């Protein structure tokens, strides 16, 4: 898509432990592609305030944050093209969040499907953070006045809410924020290995491949992946499980791998065990490079911290400008 130099694009992920290949293909690699195509400014943050709404161990958090930053860089995000920062280093976002709370109808939040999903999953901890998460997300996006948010389909509802919040605020207090649009790039959805009708997620053990899995583990998990339930009668449409393996081969393998396996599938000679073993090899090779880069970056945490401190200063300056303008508009300052 064509973007202008003034466009600001923003995205982020929660530091909640090892990523899986779904996050890698669906988010990280997509951002890496965007950094080369996008003419405007790109911000990628570590959503540590957001991550507090789910159960976690505070002792692990700092390490998880730094690890995610290393993973952003190891996946190919270029700090010259992308400003990587930690959400909580910009406390202004919580002030904007509060102000946005006062223009957000509760009924709008009650409709959010992610809240329904997450509150179903952690019934013992349905906290306000889980409920007001999309309002904080609106503050993340509108603090730098981002105009585009690259998201998967499941997040479109939250970006729509951000647009509503921007509009409600502008109507009540005067034109201040852009109404950002979701940037729906063609992100392949990686499905669960054991339940290929659902997207790959950490909530189903054995169904996901972690970026930290060793080659044997990857092979073991792929060998158990669900393929066809019975004989294939129509080769024009692959079953969800088989399609998922092909999607992954396309992402991690070579064009020849794709062509050879597709031909074998079409003429009925494909053994799924061969497809799975080739795929395991390709994923393991790819991840070995990623992991070597990640380990090198993590061996020098001071350099990562320095980058984060510099970026925090830069982003805060911009955040303070927005908050100053907002404070004046809502009557908190002159
Ligand atoms: P989550 O931790 O589920 O919020 O995911 C973090 C990022 O990874 C989001 O941008 C998701 O859209 C993306 N993502 C998560 N799971 C998948 C998947 N199975 N396939 C593709 N993208 C995914």
mmCIF file of C-alpha atoms and ligand atoms in Angstrom:
data_model
loop_
_atom_site.group_PDB
_atom_site.id
_atom_site.type_symbol
_atom_site.label_atom_id
_atom_site.label_comp_id
_atom_site.label_asym_id
_atom_site.label_seq_id
_atom_site.Cartn_x
_atom_site.Cartn_y
_atom_site.Cartn_z
ATOM 1 C CA UNK A 1 0.000 0.000 0.000
ATOM 2 C CA UNK A 2 1.087 3.598 -0.538
ATOM 3 C CA UNK A 3 1.892 5.484 2.628
ATOM 4 C CA UNK A 4 3.086 9.016 3.191
ATOM 5 C CA UNK A 5 6.087 10.246 5.130
ATOM 6 C CA UNK A 6 3.799 11.732 7.758
ATOM 7 C CA UNK A 7 2.116 8.426 8.512
ATOM 8 C CA UNK A 8 2.888 6.908 11.865
ATOM 9 C CA UNK A 9 2.524 3.187 12.249
ATOM 10 C CA UNK A 10 2.499 1.476 15.630
ATOM 11 C CA UNK A 11 2.334 -2.090 16.885
ATOM 12 C CA UNK A 12 3.414 -4.147 19.859
ATOM 13 C CA UNK A 13 3.404 -7.438 21.676
ATOM 14 C CA UNK A 14 3.168 -8.573 25.269
ATOM 15 C CA UNK A 15 6.286 -9.844 27.074
ATOM 16 C CA UNK A 16 4.696 -13.036 28.299
ATOM 17 C CA UNK A 17 7.368 -15.637 27.609
ATOM 18 C CA UNK A 18 8.598 -17.566 24.586
ATOM 19 C CA UNK A 19 6.968 -16.637 21.295
ATOM 20 C CA UNK A 20 5.686 -19.287 18.912
ATOM 21 C CA UNK A 21 6.043 -19.479 15.157
ATOM 22 C CA UNK A 22 2.551 -17.987 14.771
ATOM 23 C CA UNK A 23 3.734 -14.767 16.437
ATOM 24 C CA UNK A 24 6.891 -14.890 14.368
ATOM 25 C CA UNK A 25 5.185 -15.282 11.000
ATOM 26 C CA UNK A 26 2.067 -13.247 11.812
ATOM 27 C CA UNK A 27 3.621 -10.306 13.637
ATOM 28 C CA UNK A 28 7.445 -10.069 13.720
ATOM 29 C CA UNK A 29 8.181 -10.920 10.105
ATOM 30 C CA UNK A 30 5.310 -8.766 8.971
ATOM 31 C CA UNK A 31 6.784 -5.759 10.788
ATOM 32 C CA UNK A 32 10.159 -6.476 9.225
ATOM 33 C CA UNK A 33 8.518 -6.383 5.786
ATOM 34 C CA UNK A 34 6.705 -3.162 6.678
ATOM 35 C CA UNK A 35 9.859 -1.381 7.797
ATOM 36 C CA UNK A 36 11.147 -1.618 4.242
ATOM 37 C CA UNK A 37 7.888 -0.684 2.505
ATOM 38 C CA UNK A 38 6.610 2.025 4.782
ATOM 39 C CA UNK A 39 7.568 5.644 4.109
ATOM 40 C CA UNK A 40 6.491 7.039 7.492
ATOM 41 C CA UNK A 41 7.663 6.409 11.055
ATOM 42 C CA UNK A 42 7.372 3.012 12.653
ATOM 43 C CA UNK A 43 7.015 2.362 16.385
ATOM 44 C CA UNK A 44 7.098 -1.093 17.941
ATOM 45 C CA UNK A 45 6.666 -1.392 21.672
ATOM 46 C CA UNK A 46 6.761 -3.990 24.429
ATOM 47 C CA UNK A 47 3.312 -4.001 26.010
ATOM 48 C CA UNK A 48 4.294 -4.528 29.634
ATOM 49 C CA UNK A 49 1.399 -2.561 31.153
ATOM 50 C CA UNK A 50 -1.006 -4.659 29.091
ATOM 51 C CA UNK A 51 0.668 -7.880 30.175
ATOM 52 C CA UNK A 52 -0.129 -7.110 33.826
ATOM 53 C CA UNK A 53 -3.800 -7.890 33.207
ATOM 54 C CA UNK A 54 -2.963 -11.602 32.968
ATOM 55 C CA UNK A 55 -1.450 -13.827 35.664
ATOM 56 C CA UNK A 56 2.347 -13.528 35.826
ATOM 57 C CA UNK A 57 5.425 -13.725 38.031
ATOM 58 C CA UNK A 58 6.888 -10.241 38.672
ATOM 59 C CA UNK A 59 10.359 -11.759 39.210
ATOM 60 C CA UNK A 60 10.458 -12.875 35.581
ATOM 61 C CA UNK A 61 9.103 -9.739 33.997
ATOM 62 C CA UNK A 62 12.281 -7.697 33.445
ATOM 63 C CA UNK A 63 13.950 -10.624 31.742
ATOM 64 C CA UNK A 64 10.879 -11.210 29.576
ATOM 65 C CA UNK A 65 10.891 -7.570 28.484
ATOM 66 C CA UNK A 66 14.541 -7.587 27.473
ATOM 67 C CA UNK A 67 14.131 -10.949 25.764
ATOM 68 C CA UNK A 68 11.260 -9.662 23.652
ATOM 69 C CA UNK A 69 13.349 -6.664 22.613
ATOM 70 C CA UNK A 70 16.153 -9.050 21.602
ATOM 71 C CA UNK A 71 13.597 -11.112 19.668
ATOM 72 C CA UNK A 72 12.344 -8.037 17.810
ATOM 73 C CA UNK A 73 15.899 -7.297 16.728
ATOM 74 C CA UNK A 74 16.829 -10.928 16.037
ATOM 75 C CA UNK A 75 13.824 -11.219 13.721
ATOM 76 C CA UNK A 76 15.244 -8.351 11.674
ATOM 77 C CA UNK A 77 13.734 -5.133 13.002
ATOM 78 C CA UNK A 78 16.280 -2.435 12.258
ATOM 79 C CA UNK A 79 16.653 0.097 15.087
ATOM 80 C CA UNK A 80 17.511 2.729 12.461
ATOM 81 C CA UNK A 81 14.111 2.289 10.865
ATOM 82 C CA UNK A 82 11.961 1.386 13.852
ATOM 83 C CA UNK A 83 11.729 2.972 17.277
ATOM 84 C CA UNK A 84 11.525 0.111 19.760
ATOM 85 C CA UNK A 85 10.416 1.086 23.254
ATOM 86 C CA UNK A 86 8.882 -0.265 26.435
ATOM 87 C CA UNK A 87 5.334 0.883 27.150
ATOM 88 C CA UNK A 88 5.873 1.545 30.866
ATOM 89 C CA UNK A 89 8.856 3.797 30.113
ATOM 90 C CA UNK A 90 6.249 6.247 28.832
ATOM 91 C CA UNK A 91 4.005 6.783 31.890
ATOM 92 C CA UNK A 92 2.111 9.523 29.991
ATOM 93 C CA UNK A 93 0.189 6.698 28.360
ATOM 94 C CA UNK A 94 -1.586 5.981 31.648
ATOM 95 C CA UNK A 95 -2.745 9.588 31.969
ATOM 96 C CA UNK A 96 -4.157 9.531 28.460
ATOM 97 C CA UNK A 97 -5.732 6.158 29.272
ATOM 98 C CA UNK A 98 -7.549 7.689 32.250
ATOM 99 C CA UNK A 99 -8.808 10.606 30.208
ATOM 100 C CA UNK A 100 -9.994 8.220 27.487
ATOM 101 C CA UNK A 101 -11.817 6.141 30.123
ATOM 102 C CA UNK A 102 -14.014 9.140 30.732
ATOM 103 C CA UNK A 103 -15.207 9.277 27.112
ATOM 104 C CA UNK A 104 -15.604 5.513 26.582
ATOM 105 C CA UNK A 105 -19.057 3.994 27.098
ATOM 106 C CA UNK A 106 -18.939 0.819 29.226
ATOM 107 C CA UNK A 107 -21.338 -0.830 26.766
ATOM 108 C CA UNK A 108 -18.689 -0.531 24.020
ATOM 109 C CA UNK A 109 -16.151 -2.437 26.130
ATOM 110 C CA UNK A 110 -18.670 -5.106 27.030
ATOM 111 C CA UNK A 111 -18.914 -5.984 23.345
ATOM 112 C CA UNK A 112 -15.182 -6.769 22.943
ATOM 113 C CA UNK A 113 -14.722 -10.417 22.011
ATOM 114 C CA UNK A 114 -11.174 -10.572 23.380
ATOM 115 C CA UNK A 115 -12.465 -9.604 26.825
ATOM 116 C CA UNK A 116 -15.062 -12.351 26.639
ATOM 117 C CA UNK A 117 -12.383 -14.887 25.605
ATOM 118 C CA UNK A 118 -9.814 -13.845 28.186
ATOM 119 C CA UNK A 119 -12.254 -13.549 31.072
ATOM 120 C CA UNK A 120 -13.481 -17.041 30.195
ATOM 121 C CA UNK A 121 -9.885 -18.306 30.385
ATOM 122 C CA UNK A 122 -8.959 -16.706 33.723
ATOM 123 C CA UNK A 123 -12.215 -16.769 35.655
ATOM 124 C CA UNK A 124 -10.396 -16.338 38.972
ATOM 125 C CA UNK A 125 -8.832 -13.055 37.853
ATOM 126 C CA UNK A 126 -11.271 -10.949 35.840
ATOM 127 C CA UNK A 127 -9.679 -7.628 36.688
ATOM 128 C CA UNK A 128 -10.432 -4.117 35.457
ATOM 129 C CA UNK A 129 -7.245 -4.175 33.383
ATOM 130 C CA UNK A 130 -8.621 -7.020 31.322
ATOM 131 C CA UNK A 131 -11.810 -5.052 30.761
ATOM 132 C CA UNK A 132 -10.284 -1.671 29.968
ATOM 133 C CA UNK A 133 -7.399 -3.121 27.909
ATOM 134 C CA UNK A 134 -8.730 -1.659 24.614
ATOM 135 C CA UNK A 135 -8.826 1.834 26.162
ATOM 136 C CA UNK A 136 -5.138 1.541 27.067
ATOM 137 C CA UNK A 137 -4.562 0.301 23.544
ATOM 138 C CA UNK A 138 -6.292 3.436 22.223
ATOM 139 C CA UNK A 139 -3.910 5.510 24.372
ATOM 140 C CA UNK A 140 -0.905 3.571 22.980
ATOM 141 C CA UNK A 141 -2.018 4.338 19.445
ATOM 142 C CA UNK A 142 -3.142 7.936 19.893
ATOM 143 C CA UNK A 143 -0.296 9.144 22.103
ATOM 144 C CA UNK A 144 2.034 9.384 19.058
ATOM 145 C CA UNK A 145 -1.057 10.138 16.900
ATOM 146 C CA UNK A 146 -0.523 7.003 14.844
ATOM 147 C CA UNK A 147 -2.622 6.761 11.711
ATOM 148 C CA UNK A 148 -2.104 3.081 10.882
ATOM 149 C CA UNK A 149 -2.078 -0.012 13.029
ATOM 150 C CA UNK A 150 -0.966 -3.313 11.475
ATOM 151 C CA UNK A 151 -3.167 -5.991 13.010
ATOM 152 C CA UNK A 152 -4.689 -9.368 12.410
ATOM 153 C CA UNK A 153 -8.445 -9.696 11.911
ATOM 154 C CA UNK A 154 -8.949 -10.494 15.599
ATOM 155 C CA UNK A 155 -7.671 -7.045 16.573
ATOM 156 C CA UNK A 156 -9.748 -4.992 14.135
ATOM 157 C CA UNK A 157 -12.480 -4.536 16.744
ATOM 158 C CA UNK A 158 -9.988 -2.811 19.062
ATOM 159 C CA UNK A 159 -8.799 -0.445 16.344
ATOM 160 C CA UNK A 160 -12.436 0.399 15.569
ATOM 161 C CA UNK A 161 -12.871 1.250 19.237
ATOM 162 C CA UNK A 162 -9.794 3.478 19.070
ATOM 163 C CA UNK A 163 -11.466 5.333 16.201
ATOM 164 C CA UNK A 164 -14.623 5.730 18.297
ATOM 165 C CA UNK A 165 -12.605 7.044 21.247
ATOM 166 C CA UNK A 166 -10.727 9.521 19.030
ATOM 167 C CA UNK A 167 -14.046 10.731 17.609
ATOM 168 C CA UNK A 168 -15.758 11.002 21.007
ATOM 169 C CA UNK A 169 -12.786 12.945 22.346
ATOM 170 C CA UNK A 170 -12.618 15.260 19.322
ATOM 171 C CA UNK A 171 -16.382 15.929 19.446
ATOM 172 C CA UNK A 172 -16.321 16.793 23.112
ATOM 173 C CA UNK A 173 -13.017 18.677 23.402
ATOM 174 C CA UNK A 174 -12.118 19.780 19.875
ATOM 175 C CA UNK A 175 -10.160 18.245 16.997
ATOM 176 C CA UNK A 176 -7.074 16.573 18.508
ATOM 177 C CA UNK A 177 -6.601 12.999 17.305
ATOM 178 C CA UNK A 178 -6.595 11.255 13.925
ATOM 179 C CA UNK A 179 -8.941 8.301 13.490
ATOM 180 C CA UNK A 180 -6.411 5.527 12.886
ATOM 181 C CA UNK A 181 -7.073 2.727 10.447
ATOM 182 C CA UNK A 182 -6.204 -0.944 10.779
ATOM 183 C CA UNK A 183 -3.591 -2.029 8.265
ATOM 184 C CA UNK A 184 -4.692 -5.495 7.280
ATOM 185 C CA UNK A 185 -1.651 -6.918 5.597
ATOM 186 C CA UNK A 186 -1.714 -10.375 4.134
ATOM 187 C CA UNK A 187 -0.569 -12.161 7.218
ATOM 188 C CA UNK A 188 -0.797 -15.910 7.052
ATOM 189 C CA UNK A 189 -2.668 -17.262 10.021
ATOM 190 C CA UNK A 190 -0.742 -20.151 11.519
ATOM 191 C CA UNK A 191 -3.094 -22.781 12.854
ATOM 192 C CA UNK A 192 -2.644 -25.132 15.821
ATOM 193 C CA UNK A 193 -0.867 -28.405 15.008
ATOM 194 C CA UNK A 194 -3.321 -30.552 16.955
ATOM 195 C CA UNK A 195 -6.395 -28.400 16.313
ATOM 196 C CA UNK A 196 -5.891 -26.861 12.852
ATOM 197 C CA UNK A 197 -9.319 -25.223 12.901
ATOM 198 C CA UNK A 198 -8.050 -22.820 15.595
ATOM 199 C CA UNK A 199 -5.125 -20.392 15.377
ATOM 200 C CA UNK A 200 -1.854 -21.509 16.932
ATOM 201 C CA UNK A 201 -1.676 -20.350 20.531
ATOM 202 C CA UNK A 202 0.271 -21.091 23.689
ATOM 203 C CA UNK A 203 -2.897 -22.223 25.432
ATOM 204 C CA UNK A 204 -2.842 -25.691 23.799
ATOM 205 C CA UNK A 205 0.304 -27.683 24.743
ATOM 206 C CA UNK A 206 1.791 -29.657 21.844
ATOM 207 C CA UNK A 207 -0.111 -27.555 19.348
ATOM 208 C CA UNK A 208 2.473 -24.824 18.947
ATOM 209 C CA UNK A 209 6.176 -24.635 18.070
ATOM 210 C CA UNK A 210 8.076 -22.282 20.311
ATOM 211 C CA UNK A 211 10.922 -20.210 18.871
ATOM 212 C CA UNK A 212 13.041 -21.874 21.557
ATOM 213 C CA UNK A 213 12.168 -25.494 20.695
ATOM 214 C CA UNK A 214 15.134 -27.732 19.831
ATOM 215 C CA UNK A 215 15.145 -29.527 16.433
ATOM 216 C CA UNK A 216 14.050 -32.883 17.966
ATOM 217 C CA UNK A 217 11.143 -31.183 19.728
ATOM 218 C CA UNK A 218 10.061 -29.480 16.497
ATOM 219 C CA UNK A 219 10.167 -32.780 14.644
ATOM 220 C CA UNK A 220 8.237 -34.570 17.405
ATOM 221 C CA UNK A 221 5.514 -31.919 17.446
ATOM 222 C CA UNK A 222 5.191 -31.860 13.655
ATOM 223 C CA UNK A 223 4.998 -35.652 13.452
ATOM 224 C CA UNK A 224 1.933 -35.491 15.681
ATOM 225 C CA UNK A 225 0.312 -32.705 13.644
ATOM 226 C CA UNK A 226 -3.190 -33.485 12.407
ATOM 227 C CA UNK A 227 -3.431 -33.948 8.607
ATOM 228 C CA UNK A 228 -6.302 -35.717 6.796
ATOM 229 C CA UNK A 229 -9.022 -37.623 8.583
ATOM 230 C CA UNK A 230 -9.637 -40.025 5.663
ATOM 231 C CA UNK A 231 -8.701 -40.585 2.006
ATOM 232 C CA UNK A 232 -8.442 -37.398 -0.061
ATOM 233 C CA UNK A 233 -11.090 -37.194 -2.790
ATOM 234 C CA UNK A 234 -10.804 -33.533 -3.784
ATOM 235 C CA UNK A 235 -7.245 -32.275 -4.240
ATOM 236 C CA UNK A 236 -8.288 -28.750 -5.159
ATOM 237 C CA UNK A 237 -8.852 -27.915 -1.507
ATOM 238 C CA UNK A 238 -6.523 -29.138 1.225
ATOM 239 C CA UNK A 239 -7.762 -29.979 4.710
ATOM 240 C CA UNK A 240 -6.989 -27.333 7.376
ATOM 241 C CA UNK A 241 -4.120 -29.375 8.862
ATOM 242 C CA UNK A 242 -2.436 -30.074 5.516
ATOM 243 C CA UNK A 243 -2.924 -26.497 4.370
ATOM 244 C CA UNK A 244 -1.253 -25.314 7.569
ATOM 245 C CA UNK A 245 1.829 -27.446 6.890
ATOM 246 C CA UNK A 246 2.016 -26.036 3.371
ATOM 247 C CA UNK A 247 1.661 -22.477 4.688
ATOM 248 C CA UNK A 248 4.558 -23.113 7.055
ATOM 249 C CA UNK A 249 6.655 -24.680 4.315
ATOM 250 C CA UNK A 250 6.033 -21.595 2.206
ATOM 251 C CA UNK A 251 7.241 -19.383 5.085
ATOM 252 C CA UNK A 252 10.269 -21.411 6.148
ATOM 253 C CA UNK A 253 11.250 -23.497 3.106
ATOM 254 C CA UNK A 254 12.583 -22.719 -0.357
ATOM 255 C CA UNK A 255 10.451 -22.180 -3.491
ATOM 256 C CA UNK A 256 11.654 -25.609 -4.688
ATOM 257 C CA UNK A 257 10.376 -27.225 -1.479
ATOM 258 C CA UNK A 258 6.979 -25.692 -2.191
ATOM 259 C CA UNK A 259 6.933 -26.863 -5.787
ATOM 260 C CA UNK A 260 8.115 -30.429 -5.084
ATOM 261 C CA UNK A 261 5.678 -31.003 -2.230
ATOM 262 C CA UNK A 262 2.764 -29.424 -4.093
ATOM 263 C CA UNK A 263 3.396 -31.635 -7.129
ATOM 264 C CA UNK A 264 3.565 -34.736 -4.953
ATOM 265 C CA UNK A 265 0.355 -33.716 -3.187
ATOM 266 C CA UNK A 266 -1.455 -33.217 -6.482
ATOM 267 C CA UNK A 267 -0.396 -36.563 -7.976
ATOM 268 C CA UNK A 268 -1.211 -38.402 -4.766
ATOM 269 C CA UNK A 269 2.342 -39.585 -4.049
ATOM 270 C CA UNK A 270 2.996 -37.299 -1.064
ATOM 271 C CA UNK A 271 3.807 -38.978 2.223
ATOM 272 C CA UNK A 272 2.873 -36.577 5.001
ATOM 273 C CA UNK A 273 5.736 -37.919 7.119
ATOM 274 C CA UNK A 274 8.166 -36.634 4.457
ATOM 275 C CA UNK A 275 6.474 -33.247 4.303
ATOM 276 C CA UNK A 276 6.616 -33.014 8.095
ATOM 277 C CA UNK A 277 10.277 -34.007 8.341
ATOM 278 C CA UNK A 278 11.316 -31.545 5.637
ATOM 279 C CA UNK A 279 9.337 -28.818 7.355
ATOM 280 C CA UNK A 280 10.926 -29.674 10.726
ATOM 281 C CA UNK A 281 14.355 -29.355 9.159
ATOM 282 C CA UNK A 282 13.581 -26.006 7.548
ATOM 283 C CA UNK A 283 12.030 -24.512 10.700
ATOM 284 C CA UNK A 284 14.922 -25.779 12.849
ATOM 285 C CA UNK A 285 17.493 -24.271 10.434
ATOM 286 C CA UNK A 286 15.689 -20.968 10.335
ATOM 287 C CA UNK A 287 15.313 -20.807 14.097
ATOM 288 C CA UNK A 288 18.976 -21.704 14.629
ATOM 289 C CA UNK A 289 19.945 -18.436 12.904
ATOM 290 C CA UNK A 290 17.304 -16.499 14.815
ATOM 291 C CA UNK A 291 18.403 -18.004 18.122
ATOM 292 C CA UNK A 292 22.083 -17.319 17.528
ATOM 293 C CA UNK A 293 21.246 -13.649 16.927
ATOM 294 C CA UNK A 294 18.981 -13.567 19.953
ATOM 295 C CA UNK A 295 21.677 -15.085 22.206
ATOM 296 C CA UNK A 296 24.274 -12.598 20.954
ATOM 297 C CA UNK A 297 21.955 -9.682 21.708
ATOM 298 C CA UNK A 298 21.079 -11.026 25.145
ATOM 299 C CA UNK A 299 24.763 -11.476 25.958
ATOM 300 C CA UNK A 300 24.989 -7.681 25.989
ATOM 301 C CA UNK A 301 21.927 -6.508 27.927
ATOM 302 C CA UNK A 302 23.562 -3.117 28.613
ATOM 303 C CA UNK A 303 23.426 -2.293 24.885
ATOM 304 C CA UNK A 304 19.729 -3.176 24.736
ATOM 305 C CA UNK A 305 19.046 -1.088 27.825
ATOM 306 C CA UNK A 306 20.907 1.848 26.322
ATOM 307 C CA UNK A 307 18.822 1.685 23.175
ATOM 308 C CA UNK A 308 15.626 1.523 25.247
ATOM 309 C CA UNK A 309 16.667 4.504 27.374
ATOM 310 C CA UNK A 310 17.440 6.612 24.288
ATOM 311 C CA UNK A 311 14.139 5.657 22.669
ATOM 312 C CA UNK A 312 12.182 6.277 25.855
ATOM 313 C CA UNK A 313 13.492 9.846 25.888
ATOM 314 C CA UNK A 314 12.493 10.358 22.283
ATOM 315 C CA UNK A 315 9.016 8.862 22.623
ATOM 316 C CA UNK A 316 8.385 10.625 25.940
ATOM 317 C CA UNK A 317 9.095 13.993 24.396
ATOM 318 C CA UNK A 318 6.406 13.352 21.825
ATOM 319 C CA UNK A 319 4.064 11.873 24.462
ATOM 320 C CA UNK A 320 4.479 14.927 26.689
ATOM 321 C CA UNK A 321 3.488 17.180 23.819
ATOM 322 C CA UNK A 322 0.288 15.223 23.244
ATOM 323 C CA UNK A 323 -0.546 15.118 26.951
ATOM 324 C CA UNK A 324 0.093 18.861 27.289
ATOM 325 C CA UNK A 325 -2.336 19.542 24.461
ATOM 326 C CA UNK A 326 -4.893 17.137 25.938
ATOM 327 C CA UNK A 327 -4.605 18.622 29.450
ATOM 328 C CA UNK A 328 -5.365 22.055 28.053
ATOM 329 C CA UNK A 329 -8.294 20.818 26.016
ATOM 330 C CA UNK A 330 -9.954 18.933 28.879
ATOM 331 C CA UNK A 331 -9.473 21.797 31.345
ATOM 332 C CA UNK A 332 -6.716 20.312 33.517
ATOM 333 C CA UNK A 333 -4.305 23.114 32.706
ATOM 334 C CA UNK A 334 -4.210 26.492 31.029
HETATM 335 P P1 LIG B 1 -0.844 -12.568 21.038
HETATM 336 O O1 LIG B 1 0.237 -12.905 22.003
HETATM 337 O O2 LIG B 1 -1.830 -13.666 20.777
HETATM 338 O O3 LIG B 1 -1.506 -11.232 21.346
HETATM 339 O O4 LIG B 1 -0.126 -12.364 19.639
HETATM 340 C C1 LIG B 1 0.879 -11.409 19.389
HETATM 341 C C2 LIG B 1 0.908 -11.120 17.904
HETATM 342 O O5 LIG B 1 1.104 -12.335 17.157
HETATM 343 C C3 LIG B 1 -0.377 -10.497 17.367
HETATM 344 O O6 LIG B 1 -0.031 -9.504 16.413
HETATM 345 C C4 LIG B 1 -1.103 -11.639 16.696
HETATM 346 O O7 LIG B 1 -1.920 -11.201 15.627
HETATM 347 C C5 LIG B 1 0.054 -12.524 16.203
HETATM 348 N N1 LIG B 1 -0.344 -13.943 16.249
HETATM 349 C C6 LIG B 1 -0.624 -14.663 17.360
HETATM 350 N N2 LIG B 1 -0.938 -15.941 17.051
HETATM 351 C C7 LIG B 1 -0.887 -16.038 15.697
HETATM 352 C C8 LIG B 1 -1.096 -17.094 14.768
HETATM 353 N N3 LIG B 1 -1.436 -18.313 15.164
HETATM 354 N N4 LIG B 1 -0.944 -16.834 13.449
HETATM 355 C C9 LIG B 1 -0.583 -15.598 13.029
HETATM 356 N N5 LIG B 1 -0.360 -14.556 13.851
HETATM 357 C C10 LIG B 1 -0.496 -14.763 15.174
#
